[in-house]
Tab-separated table of C-alpha atoms and ligand atoms in Angstrom:
chain	number	residue	atom	x	y	z
A	29	MET	CA	150.635	32.494	178.548
A	30	GLU	CA	147.728	30.855	176.647
A	31	LYS	CA	145.412	31.310	179.628
A	32	GLU	CA	146.312	35.027	179.870
A	33	THR	CA	145.666	35.415	176.127
A	34	VAL	CA	142.232	33.821	176.444
A	35	ASN	CA	141.431	36.034	179.422
A	36	PHE	CA	142.496	39.080	177.510
A	37	TYR	CA	140.170	38.352	174.579
A	38	GLU	CA	137.373	37.425	176.956
A	39	LYS	CA	137.824	40.750	178.694
A	40	LEU	CA	137.698	42.591	175.371
A	41	GLU	CA	134.573	40.723	174.364
A	42	MET	CA	132.881	41.734	177.618
A	43	LYS	CA	133.500	45.325	176.547
A	44	GLY	CA	132.010	44.641	173.125
A	45	VAL	CA	135.340	44.531	171.270
A	46	SER	CA	135.690	41.521	168.992
A	47	ARG	CA	139.005	39.783	168.308
A	48	ARG	CA	138.663	41.046	164.733
A	49	GLY	CA	138.180	44.637	165.944
A	50	PHE	CA	141.250	44.317	168.192
A	51	MET	CA	143.360	42.935	165.327
A	52	LYS	CA	142.147	45.804	163.138
A	53	TYR	CA	143.389	48.242	165.779
A	54	CYS	CA	146.744	46.410	166.001
A	55	THR	CA	147.079	46.626	162.194
A	56	PHE	CA	146.373	50.360	162.332
A	57	LEU	CA	148.793	50.865	165.250
A	58	THR	CA	151.543	48.836	163.542
A	59	ALA	CA	151.194	50.947	160.383
A	60	ALA	CA	151.140	54.170	162.451
A	61	MET	CA	154.391	53.035	164.109
A	62	GLY	CA	155.944	52.697	160.650
A	63	LEU	CA	156.370	48.895	160.970
A	64	SER	CA	155.608	46.311	158.312
A	65	ALA	CA	152.479	44.118	158.492
A	66	ALA	CA	154.684	41.236	159.694
A	67	TYR	CA	154.774	42.947	163.107
A	68	VAL	CA	150.989	42.896	163.623
A	69	PRO	CA	150.964	39.575	165.601
A	70	LYS	CA	153.874	40.807	167.746
A	71	VAL	CA	152.065	44.071	168.505
A	72	ALA	CA	148.924	42.079	169.407
A	73	GLU	CA	151.057	39.917	171.711
A	74	VAL	CA	152.321	42.998	173.570
A	75	PHE	CA	148.702	43.673	174.645
A	76	ALA	CA	147.414	40.116	174.945
A	77	ALA	CA	150.306	38.581	176.849
A	78	PRO	CA	152.586	41.364	178.051
A	79	ALA	CA	156.022	40.108	179.084
A	80	GLN	CA	156.348	43.081	181.423
A	81	ARG	CA	154.145	45.881	182.690
A	82	PRO	CA	156.408	48.813	183.448
A	83	PRO	CA	155.313	50.969	186.371
A	84	VAL	CA	154.171	54.462	185.419
A	85	ILE	CA	154.037	57.647	187.475
A	86	TRP	CA	151.856	60.181	185.666
A	87	LEU	CA	152.326	63.787	186.745
A	88	HIS	CA	150.033	66.745	186.069
A	89	PHE	CA	151.358	70.275	186.059
A	90	ALA	CA	149.903	73.380	184.336
A	91	GLU	CA	147.420	72.013	181.801
A	92	CYS	CA	143.750	71.354	181.085
A	93	THR	CA	143.890	67.520	181.413
A	94	GLY	CA	142.801	67.368	177.766
A	95	CYS	CA	145.628	64.958	176.951
A	96	SER	CA	144.438	62.430	179.562
A	97	GLU	CA	140.869	63.004	178.391
A	98	ALA	CA	141.828	62.410	174.743
A	99	LEU	CA	143.399	59.106	175.759
A	100	LEU	CA	140.708	57.996	178.200
A	101	ARG	CA	137.678	59.055	176.139
A	102	SER	CA	138.750	57.374	172.910
A	103	ALA	CA	135.770	55.158	172.232
A	104	TYR	CA	136.963	52.260	170.131
A	105	PRO	CA	138.658	49.921	170.690
A	106	TYR	CA	139.283	51.293	174.141
A	107	PRO	CA	142.938	52.315	173.899
A	108	ASP	CA	142.717	53.329	177.559
A	109	ASP	CA	141.944	49.718	178.510
A	110	LEU	CA	144.736	48.536	176.258
A	111	VAL	CA	147.148	51.002	177.855
A	112	PHE	CA	146.224	49.739	181.300
A	113	GLU	CA	146.817	46.151	180.105
A	114	ILE	CA	150.438	46.963	179.342
A	115	LEU	CA	151.263	49.594	181.954
A	116	SER	CA	151.051	49.458	185.707
A	117	VAL	CA	149.856	52.967	186.540
A	118	GLU	CA	151.041	53.632	190.102
A	119	TYR	CA	150.108	57.295	190.324
A	120	HIS	CA	147.758	59.396	188.161
A	121	GLU	CA	145.981	62.298	189.833
A	122	THR	CA	142.969	62.261	187.485
A	123	ILE	CA	142.037	58.607	187.814
A	124	MET	CA	143.405	57.401	191.164
A	125	ALA	CA	141.114	57.031	194.134
A	126	ALA	CA	143.529	58.491	196.692
A	127	ALA	CA	143.539	62.227	197.446
A	128	GLY	CA	145.428	64.698	199.666
A	129	THR	CA	148.070	63.305	202.030
A	130	GLN	CA	147.377	59.735	200.974
A	131	ALA	CA	148.056	60.609	197.329
A	132	GLU	CA	151.350	62.287	198.270
A	133	GLU	CA	152.350	59.212	200.290
A	134	ASN	CA	151.482	56.967	197.325
A	135	LEU	CA	153.783	59.019	195.115
A	136	GLN	CA	156.693	58.782	197.565
A	137	GLU	CA	156.167	55.031	198.055
A	138	ALA	CA	156.094	54.452	194.276
A	139	LEU	CA	159.282	56.498	193.882
A	140	LYS	CA	161.067	54.413	196.528
A	141	LYS	CA	159.820	51.105	195.164
A	142	TYR	CA	160.487	51.769	191.475
A	143	ASN	CA	163.485	54.102	191.614
A	144	GLY	CA	165.205	54.052	188.183
A	145	LYS	CA	162.682	51.599	186.741
A	146	PHE	CA	159.469	53.529	186.122
A	147	ILE	CA	158.271	55.547	183.142
A	148	CYS	CA	157.360	59.091	184.106
A	149	VAL	CA	154.584	60.517	181.943
A	150	VAL	CA	154.145	64.271	182.314
A	151	GLU	CA	151.159	66.336	181.277
A	152	GLY	CA	151.476	70.119	181.616
A	153	ALA	CA	154.144	72.817	181.716
A	154	VAL	CA	156.437	73.665	184.640
A	155	ALA	CA	156.551	77.182	186.133
A	156	THR	CA	160.177	78.224	186.624
A	157	ALA	CA	160.039	81.960	187.522
A	158	PHE	CA	160.193	82.959	191.219
A	159	ASP	CA	161.409	79.468	192.153
A	160	GLY	CA	158.341	77.956	190.499
A	161	ALA	CA	155.899	79.923	192.661
A	162	TYR	CA	153.227	79.967	189.932
A	163	GLY	CA	152.184	76.349	190.407
A	164	ARG	CA	151.925	74.100	193.460
A	165	ILE	CA	150.517	70.715	194.416
A	166	GLY	CA	150.408	69.592	198.053
A	167	GLY	CA	152.646	72.502	199.136
A	168	ARG	CA	155.432	71.713	196.650
A	169	THR	CA	156.002	73.645	193.425
A	170	PHE	CA	155.703	71.897	190.057
A	171	LEU	CA	159.429	72.554	189.689
A	172	GLU	CA	160.249	70.809	192.990
A	173	ILE	CA	158.073	67.828	192.092
A	174	ALA	CA	159.594	67.580	188.595
A	175	LYS	CA	163.129	67.774	190.027
A	176	ASP	CA	162.258	65.089	192.582
A	177	VAL	CA	160.508	62.641	190.227
A	178	CYS	CA	161.847	62.979	186.650
A	179	PRO	CA	165.557	62.230	187.255
A	180	LYS	CA	164.565	58.974	189.026
A	181	ALA	CA	162.670	57.674	185.969
A	182	ALA	CA	163.985	55.236	183.347
A	183	ALA	CA	162.386	57.533	180.753
A	184	VAL	CA	160.348	60.738	180.824
A	185	VAL	CA	157.553	60.920	178.270
A	186	CYS	CA	155.909	64.334	177.836
A	187	ILE	CA	152.355	63.968	176.604
A	188	GLY	CA	150.964	67.097	174.933
A	189	THR	CA	152.450	70.399	173.814
A	190	CYS	CA	152.423	71.915	177.334
A	191	SER	CA	154.828	69.408	178.913
A	192	SER	CA	156.790	69.088	175.645
A	193	PHE	CA	157.322	72.774	174.870
A	194	GLY	CA	155.383	74.904	177.396
A	195	GLY	CA	152.143	75.249	175.386
A	196	VAL	CA	149.676	78.054	176.076
A	197	GLN	CA	151.171	78.697	179.526
A	198	ALA	CA	154.456	79.657	177.876
A	199	ALA	CA	152.781	82.144	175.484
A	200	LYS	CA	153.978	85.738	175.798
A	201	PRO	CA	154.293	87.454	178.235
A	202	ASN	CA	154.622	84.237	180.273
A	203	PRO	CA	154.991	85.812	183.737
A	204	GLY	CA	155.294	82.389	185.399
A	205	GLY	CA	158.295	81.423	183.264
A	206	TYR	CA	156.505	78.288	182.086
A	207	LYS	CA	158.600	75.792	180.151
A	208	GLY	CA	158.402	72.255	178.864
A	209	VAL	CA	159.861	69.631	181.201
A	210	GLY	CA	163.050	69.095	179.177
A	211	ASP	CA	163.812	72.825	179.162
A	212	ALA	CA	162.857	73.358	182.797
A	213	LEU	CA	165.082	70.529	184.050
A	214	GLY	CA	167.770	70.546	181.359
A	215	MET	CA	167.162	66.886	180.526
A	216	LYS	CA	166.203	64.821	177.477
A	217	THR	CA	162.566	63.831	177.270
A	218	VAL	CA	160.452	61.968	174.733
A	219	ASN	CA	157.960	64.531	173.455
A	220	ILE	CA	154.494	63.648	172.125
A	221	PRO	CA	153.177	67.140	171.375
A	222	GLY	CA	149.703	68.075	170.179
A	223	CYS	CA	146.771	69.919	171.682
A	224	PRO	CA	145.776	67.223	172.388
A	225	PRO	CA	148.158	64.660	170.912
A	226	ASN	CA	146.676	61.735	169.059
A	227	PRO	CA	146.420	58.810	171.550
A	228	VAL	CA	147.914	56.486	168.923
A	229	ASN	CA	151.206	58.405	169.137
A	230	PHE	CA	151.444	57.766	172.878
A	231	VAL	CA	150.344	54.119	172.607
A	232	GLY	CA	152.769	53.582	169.695
A	233	THR	CA	155.660	54.964	171.774
A	234	VAL	CA	154.859	52.658	174.700
A	235	VAL	CA	154.373	49.614	172.450
A	236	ASN	CA	157.685	50.374	170.697
A	237	TYR	CA	159.364	50.375	174.127
A	238	LEU	CA	157.815	47.041	175.101
A	239	LEU	CA	158.401	45.419	171.723
A	240	PHE	CA	162.008	46.429	171.131
A	241	GLY	CA	163.151	47.313	174.674
A	242	LYS	CA	163.955	50.868	173.611
A	243	LEU	CA	162.315	54.152	172.811
A	244	PRO	CA	161.510	54.994	169.182
A	245	THR	CA	163.881	57.102	167.072
A	246	LEU	CA	163.347	60.778	167.851
A	247	ASP	CA	163.769	64.001	165.874
A	248	ASN	CA	165.853	66.909	167.160
A	249	LEU	CA	162.886	68.084	169.275
A	250	GLY	CA	162.499	64.710	170.998
A	251	ARG	CA	159.442	63.682	168.945
A	252	PRO	CA	159.091	60.075	167.693
A	253	LEU	CA	159.868	60.101	163.978
A	254	PHE	CA	157.180	57.530	163.219
A	255	ALA	CA	154.548	60.149	164.140
A	256	TYR	CA	156.268	63.497	163.592
A	257	GLY	CA	158.595	62.700	160.686
A	258	LYS	CA	156.565	64.489	157.996
A	259	THR	CA	154.655	67.755	157.771
A	260	ILE	CA	150.866	67.857	157.733
A	261	HIS	CA	151.129	69.457	154.273
A	262	ASP	CA	153.203	66.558	152.911
A	263	GLN	CA	150.437	64.122	153.824
A	264	CYS	CA	147.398	66.329	153.206
A	265	PRO	CA	144.737	65.038	150.785
A	266	ARG	CA	143.821	68.646	149.896
A	267	ARG	CA	147.192	68.920	148.135
A	268	SER	CA	145.929	66.527	145.534
A	269	HIS	CA	143.474	69.179	144.362
A	270	PHE	CA	146.138	71.487	143.049
A	271	GLU	CA	148.846	68.940	142.346
A	272	ASN	CA	146.678	66.465	140.484
A	273	GLU	CA	145.954	67.227	136.839
A	274	GLU	CA	142.576	65.516	136.998
A	275	PHE	CA	141.385	67.775	139.823
A	276	VAL	CA	142.820	70.873	138.155
A	277	THR	CA	140.829	70.001	135.013
A	278	GLN	CA	137.750	69.367	137.141
A	279	PHE	CA	138.119	72.755	138.914
A	280	GLY	CA	138.868	74.565	135.664
A	281	SER	CA	142.273	75.978	136.647
A	282	GLU	CA	145.118	75.396	139.094
A	283	GLU	CA	144.073	78.533	140.953
A	284	ALA	CA	140.507	77.295	141.378
A	285	ALA	CA	141.767	73.893	142.563
A	286	MET	CA	144.044	75.744	144.990
A	287	GLY	CA	140.891	77.202	146.574
A	288	TYR	CA	140.201	73.812	148.085
A	289	CYS	CA	143.427	74.153	150.072
A	290	LEU	CA	143.159	76.050	153.377
A	291	TYR	CA	146.482	77.859	153.080
A	292	LYS	CA	144.919	81.245	152.444
A	293	VAL	CA	142.764	80.964	155.560
A	294	GLY	CA	145.799	80.340	157.730
A	295	CYS	CA	146.656	76.653	157.433
A	296	ARG	CA	149.980	75.959	159.214
A	297	GLY	CA	150.267	72.489	157.664
A	298	PRO	CA	153.432	73.341	155.723
A	299	GLU	CA	155.276	74.181	158.990
A	300	THR	CA	153.810	71.520	161.270
A	301	TYR	CA	155.135	68.025	161.827
A	302	ASN	CA	152.439	65.529	162.811
A	303	ASN	CA	150.560	62.522	161.453
A	304	CYS	CA	146.961	63.815	161.780
A	305	PRO	CA	146.083	63.119	158.089
A	306	ILE	CA	147.000	59.444	158.570
A	307	ALA	CA	146.110	58.736	162.222
A	308	LYS	CA	143.020	61.017	162.263
A	309	PHE	CA	140.854	61.558	165.381
A	310	ASN	CA	137.598	60.203	166.793
A	311	ASP	CA	138.449	56.630	165.948
A	312	GLY	CA	139.756	57.467	162.511
A	313	THR	CA	136.648	59.423	161.479
A	314	SER	CA	138.266	62.662	160.396
A	315	TRP	CA	140.823	65.322	161.278
A	316	PRO	CA	140.682	69.140	161.361
A	317	VAL	CA	141.775	69.899	157.772
A	318	GLU	CA	139.492	67.175	156.405
A	319	ALA	CA	136.640	68.750	158.390
A	320	GLY	CA	137.387	72.157	156.844
A	321	HIS	CA	139.488	73.798	159.590
A	322	PRO	CA	143.049	74.932	158.941
A	323	CYS	CA	145.852	73.304	160.885
A	324	LEU	CA	146.932	75.627	163.726
A	325	GLY	CA	150.364	74.080	164.191
A	326	CYS	CA	149.620	72.698	167.655
A	327	SER	CA	152.521	70.225	167.757
A	328	GLU	CA	155.237	72.823	167.168
A	329	PRO	CA	157.231	74.634	169.886
A	330	ASP	CA	155.875	78.104	170.812
A	331	PHE	CA	152.872	77.591	168.561
A	332	TRP	CA	150.762	80.160	170.421
A	333	ASP	CA	153.340	82.843	169.618
A	334	LYS	CA	154.704	81.636	166.285
A	335	MET	CA	151.498	80.479	164.601
A	336	THR	CA	149.241	83.387	165.623
A	337	PRO	CA	147.285	85.324	164.487
A	338	PHE	CA	145.358	82.251	163.464
A	339	TYR	CA	143.241	82.292	160.296
A	340	GLN	CA	145.684	84.544	158.475
A	341	GLU	CA	147.948	83.432	155.668
A	342	LEU	CA	151.502	82.695	156.832
B	30	SF4	S1	145.083	72.503	153.545
B	30	SF4	FE1	146.982	72.981	154.656
B	30	SF4	S2	148.090	71.076	154.832
B	30	SF4	FE2	146.506	70.801	153.261
B	30	SF4	S3	147.499	71.316	151.300
B	30	SF4	FE3	146.575	73.199	152.043
B	30	SF4	S4	148.221	74.218	153.238
B	30	SF4	FE4	148.830	72.064	152.965
B	31	SF4	S1	145.735	69.442	162.187
B	31	SF4	FE1	147.401	70.746	163.033
B	31	SF4	S2	146.436	71.922	164.739
B	31	SF4	FE2	145.074	70.199	164.211
B	31	SF4	S3	145.631	68.564	165.639
B	31	SF4	FE3	146.840	68.233	163.738
B	31	SF4	S4	148.787	69.340	164.108
B	31	SF4	FE4	147.329	70.070	165.638
């Protein structure tokens, strides 16, 4: 165990991540998961000396691969490396070397070997109209692949709004009958919506599973409460400008202070559950509303239909 821990930190150092930087990330992740600071060493241990590395089969259906990109391109402290420390990714079309027939064989072998034991991560919506004819990989429809793989998994985790709720593919008129995985198969899934979702919400879900041996508590839409338990509006710093007397005085009136809020230019923060104001993006640099762009409601079901036209007051 000690040797593995040393190797882990050595590996991080080779990538330019100090032990201090890693612990900082673990502190951030622990807080994002809604756990007390006492859990920080345990969270660090999950990465540094994992007791188990569950096998993962990662499927891609109708999507832009932005969710994988958001996870893989995060710069610091390399959450992608951390994810691969704790997961054994057996199949992932974007990053695996195999292609064509060999890739299909790899998938079938992994299914046989890890039947009932693997985590299935799904990115992208499933076409259901015309027997799923609107989307195929290797001659099989997305629907056939989903029906083959998902029921064999110990848990199905939908990363992104497309696999969670259908996303842009399911926007009207939706000729392909695109749906989220849970709806398409009539099964319960863990949903990590967002366009893209914040990587910390996916990592937090996996770490919760490894730390406590179970999935995090979910809301009625299958979203982990630690990340999707509050609205954007409830956590938004721009609220302080019209709710805080000091700011109101500074702006001259409540109405003027209200101008700092993006509600009138179409912010969907009051109707959107997500932790963007706390988790932020680009390594905690900023998030859309902080950067001056209204929230579009990307983590809500049917957001392309319900939240549009964008940039108009609700
Ligand atoms: S900017 Fe959006 S989320 Fe922030 S206070 Fe205004 S309406 Fe709420
Ligand atoms: S601010 Fe709103 S639209 Fe932007 S990423 Fe967060 S939930 Fe999605």
